[in-house]
Coordinates of N, CA, C and O in Angstrom, one line a residue:
M1 N 42.7 33.7 14.2 CA 42.2 32.3 13.7 C 40.7 32.3 13.8 O 40.1 32.7 14.9
N2 N 40.1 31.8 12.8 CA 38.6 31.6 12.9 C 38.2 30.3 13.5 O 39.1 29.5 13.8
V3 N 37.0 30.1 13.7 CA 36.5 28.9 14.5 C 36.9 27.6 13.7 O 37.4 26.7 14.4
E4 N 36.8 27.6 12.4 CA 37.1 26.4 11.7 C 38.6 26.1 11.8 O 39.0 24.9 12.0
E5 N 39.4 27.1 11.8 CA 40.9 26.9 12.0 C 41.2 26.4 13.4 O 42.0 25.5 13.6
E6 N 40.5 26.9 14.4 CA 40.7 26.5 15.7 C 40.3 25.0 15.9 O 41.0 24.3 16.6
V7 N 39.2 24.7 15.4 CA 38.7 23.3 15.5 C 39.7 22.3 14.8 O 40.0 21.3 15.3
Q8 N 40.3 22.7 13.7 CA 41.3 22.0 13.0 C 42.5 21.8 13.9 O 43.1 20.7 14.0
R9 N 43.0 22.9 14.5 CA 44.1 22.8 15.4 C 43.8 21.9 16.6 O 44.7 21.2 17.0
L10 N 42.6 22.0 17.1 CA 42.2 21.2 18.2 C 42.3 19.7 17.9 O 42.8 18.9 18.6
R11 N 41.8 19.3 16.7 CA 42.0 17.9 16.2 C 43.4 17.5 16.2 O 43.8 16.4 16.7
Q12 N 44.3 18.4 15.7 CA 45.7 18.0 15.7 C 46.3 17.8 17.1 O 47.1 16.9 17.4
E13 N 45.9 18.7 18.1 CA 46.4 18.6 19.4 C 45.8 17.4 20.1 O 46.5 16.7 20.9
I14 N 44.6 17.0 19.9 CA 44.0 15.8 20.5 C 44.8 14.6 20.0 O 45.1 13.7 20.7
K15 N 45.1 14.6 18.7 CA 45.9 13.5 18.1 C 47.3 13.4 18.7 O 47.8 12.4 19.0
R16 N 47.9 14.6 19.0 CA 49.2 14.6 19.6 C 49.2 14.1 21.0 O 50.1 13.4 21.5
L17 N 48.2 14.6 21.8 CA 48.2 14.3 23.2 C 47.4 13.0 23.6 O 47.6 12.5 24.7
G18 N 46.5 12.6 22.8 CA 45.6 11.5 23.1 C 46.1 10.2 22.7 O 47.2 10.0 22.2
E19 N 45.3 9.2 23.1 CA 45.7 7.8 22.8 C 44.7 7.3 21.8 O 43.5 7.4 21.9
V20 N 45.2 6.7 20.7 CA 44.4 6.1 19.6 C 43.7 4.9 20.2 O 44.2 4.1 21.0
Q21 N 42.4 4.8 19.8 CA 41.6 3.6 20.2 C 41.4 2.7 19.0 O 41.8 3.0 17.9
E22 N 40.9 1.5 19.3 CA 40.8 0.4 18.3 C 40.0 0.9 17.1 O 40.2 0.4 16.0
D23 N 39.0 1.7 17.3 CA 38.1 2.2 16.3 C 38.6 3.3 15.5 O 38.0 3.9 14.5
G24 N 39.8 3.8 15.8 CA 40.5 4.9 15.1 C 40.2 6.3 15.7 O 40.8 7.3 15.3
S25 N 39.4 6.3 16.8 CA 39.2 7.6 17.5 C 40.4 7.8 18.4 O 41.3 7.0 18.6
Y26 N 40.4 9.0 19.0 CA 41.5 9.4 19.9 C 40.8 9.9 21.2 O 39.8 10.6 21.1
K27 N 41.4 9.5 22.4 CA 40.8 10.0 23.6 C 41.9 10.7 24.4 O 43.0 10.3 24.4
V28 N 41.5 11.8 25.0 CA 42.3 12.6 25.9 C 41.5 13.2 27.0 O 40.3 13.4 26.8
T29 N 42.0 13.4 28.1 CA 41.2 14.1 29.2 C 41.3 15.6 29.1 O 42.3 16.1 28.5
F30 N 40.3 16.2 29.6 CA 40.2 17.7 29.6 C 41.4 18.3 30.3 O 42.0 19.2 29.8
G31 N 41.8 17.7 31.4 CA 42.9 18.2 32.2 C 44.2 18.1 31.4 O 45.1 19.1 31.5
T32 N 44.4 17.1 30.6 CA 45.6 17.0 29.8 C 45.7 18.1 28.8 O 46.7 18.7 28.6
L33 N 44.5 18.3 28.1 CA 44.5 19.4 27.1 C 44.7 20.8 27.8 O 45.5 21.6 27.3
F34 N 44.0 21.0 28.9 CA 44.0 22.3 29.5 C 45.3 22.7 30.1 O 45.8 23.8 30.0
N35 N 46.1 21.7 30.6 CA 47.3 21.9 31.3 C 48.5 21.8 30.3 O 49.7 22.0 30.8
D36 N 48.3 21.5 29.1 CA 49.4 21.5 28.1 C 49.8 22.9 27.7 O 49.0 23.7 27.3
D37 N 51.1 23.2 27.8 CA 51.6 24.5 27.5 C 51.4 24.9 26.0 O 51.0 26.0 25.7
E38 N 51.5 24.0 25.1 CA 51.3 24.3 23.7 C 49.9 24.6 23.4 O 49.6 25.6 22.7
C39 N 48.9 23.9 24.0 CA 47.5 24.2 23.8 C 47.2 25.6 24.5 O 46.4 26.3 23.9
A40 N 47.8 25.9 25.6 CA 47.6 27.2 26.2 C 48.0 28.3 25.3 O 47.4 29.4 25.3
N41 N 49.1 28.1 24.6 CA 49.5 29.1 23.6 C 48.7 29.2 22.4 O 48.6 30.3 21.8
I42 N 48.1 28.1 22.0 CA 47.3 28.1 20.7 C 45.9 28.7 21.0 O 45.4 29.5 20.2
F43 N 45.2 28.2 22.0 CA 43.8 28.5 22.2 C 43.6 29.5 23.3 O 43.9 29.3 24.4
E44 N 43.0 30.6 22.9 CA 42.7 31.7 23.8 C 41.5 31.2 24.7 O 41.4 31.6 25.8
A45 N 40.6 30.5 24.1 CA 39.4 30.0 24.8 C 39.2 28.5 24.5 O 38.3 28.2 23.6
L46 N 39.9 27.7 25.1 CA 39.9 26.2 24.9 C 38.5 25.7 25.0 O 38.0 24.9 24.2
V47 N 37.8 26.1 26.1 CA 36.4 25.6 26.3 C 35.5 26.0 25.2 O 34.7 25.2 24.7
G48 N 35.6 27.2 24.7 CA 34.8 27.6 23.5 C 35.1 26.8 22.3 O 34.2 26.5 21.5
T49 N 36.3 26.5 22.1 CA 36.7 25.7 20.9 C 36.2 24.3 21.0 O 35.7 23.7 20.1
L50 N 36.3 23.7 22.2 CA 35.7 22.4 22.5 C 34.2 22.4 22.2 O 33.7 21.5 21.6
R51 N 33.5 23.4 22.7 CA 32.1 23.5 22.4 C 31.7 23.6 20.9 O 30.8 22.9 20.5
A52 N 32.5 24.4 20.2 CA 32.3 24.5 18.8 C 32.5 23.2 18.1 O 31.8 22.8 17.2
A53 N 33.6 22.5 18.5 CA 33.9 21.2 17.9 C 32.8 20.1 18.2 O 32.4 19.3 17.3
K54 N 32.3 20.2 19.4 CA 31.2 19.3 19.8 C 29.9 19.6 19.0 O 29.3 18.6 18.5
R55 N 29.6 20.8 18.8 CA 28.4 21.2 17.9 C 28.6 20.7 16.5 O 27.6 20.4 15.9
R56 N 29.8 20.7 16.0 CA 30.1 20.2 14.7 C 30.3 18.7 14.6 O 30.6 18.1 13.5
K57 N 30.1 18.0 15.7 CA 30.2 16.5 15.8 C 31.6 16.0 15.5 O 31.8 14.9 15.0
V58 N 32.6 16.8 15.7 CA 34.0 16.5 15.6 C 34.4 15.6 16.7 O 35.2 14.7 16.6
L59 N 33.9 15.9 17.9 CA 34.3 15.2 19.1 C 33.1 15.1 20.1 O 32.1 15.8 19.9
T60 N 33.3 14.3 21.1 CA 32.2 14.1 22.1 C 32.8 14.2 23.5 O 34.0 13.8 23.7
Y61 N 32.0 14.6 24.4 CA 32.4 14.5 25.9 C 31.1 14.7 26.6 O 30.1 15.3 26.1
E62 N 31.1 14.3 27.9 CA 29.9 14.4 28.8 C 29.8 15.8 29.2 O 30.8 16.5 29.6
G63 N 28.6 16.3 29.3 CA 28.3 17.6 29.8 C 28.4 18.7 28.7 O 28.6 18.4 27.6
E64 N 28.1 19.9 29.1 CA 28.1 21.1 28.2 C 29.4 21.9 28.4 O 30.1 22.3 27.5
L65 N 29.6 22.3 29.7 CA 30.7 23.2 30.0 C 31.7 22.5 30.9 O 31.4 21.9 31.9
L66 N 33.0 22.5 30.4 CA 34.1 21.9 31.2 C 34.9 23.0 31.9 O 35.2 24.0 31.4
L67 N 35.1 22.7 33.2 CA 35.8 23.6 34.1 C 37.1 23.0 34.6 O 37.1 21.8 35.0
Q68 N 38.2 23.8 34.6 CA 39.5 23.3 35.1 C 39.3 22.8 36.6 O 38.6 23.4 37.4
G69 N 39.9 21.7 36.9 CA 39.9 21.1 38.2 C 38.7 20.2 38.4 O 38.8 19.0 38.5
V70 N 37.5 20.7 38.2 CA 36.3 19.9 38.4 C 36.1 18.8 37.3 O 35.7 17.7 37.6
H71 N 36.5 19.1 36.1 CA 36.3 18.2 35.0 C 37.6 17.7 34.3 O 37.6 17.3 33.2
D72 N 38.7 17.8 35.1 CA 40.0 17.3 34.5 C 40.0 15.9 34.0 O 40.7 15.6 33.1
N73 N 39.2 15.0 34.6 CA 39.2 13.6 34.2 C 38.1 13.3 33.2 O 38.0 12.1 32.8
V74 N 37.4 14.3 32.7 CA 36.4 14.0 31.6 C 37.1 13.7 30.3 O 38.0 14.4 29.9
E75 N 36.7 12.5 29.7 CA 37.3 12.1 28.5 C 36.7 12.8 27.3 O 35.5 12.9 27.2
I76 N 37.6 13.3 26.4 CA 37.2 13.9 25.2 C 37.5 12.9 24.1 O 38.7 12.5 24.0
T77 N 36.6 12.6 23.2 CA 36.8 11.6 22.2 C 36.7 12.3 20.8 O 35.7 12.8 20.5
L78 N 37.8 12.2 20.1 CA 37.8 12.7 18.7 C 37.3 11.6 17.8 O 37.8 10.5 17.8
S79 N 36.2 11.8 17.0 CA 35.6 10.8 16.3 C 36.6 10.2 15.2 O 37.5 10.9 14.8
P80 N 36.4 8.9 14.9 CA 37.3 8.3 13.9 C 37.3 9.0 12.6 O 38.4 9.2 12.0
A81 N 36.2 9.5 12.1 CA 36.1 10.3 10.8 C 36.9 11.5 10.9 O 37.7 11.9 10.0
S82 N 36.8 12.2 12.0 CA 37.6 13.5 12.2 C 39.1 13.2 12.4 O 39.9 14.0 11.9
A83 N 39.4 12.1 13.1 CA 40.8 11.8 13.2 C 41.5 11.4 11.9 O 42.6 11.7 11.7
A84 N 40.7 10.8 11.0 CA 41.2 10.4 9.7 C 41.3 11.6 8.7 O 42.0 11.5 7.7
A85 N 40.5 12.7 9.0 CA 40.5 13.8 8.1 C 41.9 14.4 8.0 O 42.7 14.3 8.9
E86 N 42.1 15.1 6.8 CA 43.4 15.7 6.6 C 43.7 16.8 7.7 O 42.8 17.5 8.0
T87 N 44.9 16.8 8.2 CA 45.3 17.8 9.2 C 46.4 18.7 8.7 O 47.1 18.4 7.8

């Protein structure tokens, strides 16, 4: 899977696991993503895929590098435009 495909899959997983917000965005915590069995099977490097999506302005989160345990409660927000994009 190339980076664009992984970012697309990440959008799908955030929509599956996250909660839709009033503005059409989706929010999920890093811990929820990291500890999900399906995500673990899809993404070899979840943190790298998150960083790539952040650079492409698909999603936002505080900080640069997310680590299991330490950042489990960090909210990841999928932008409304990205959430509305074809999946």
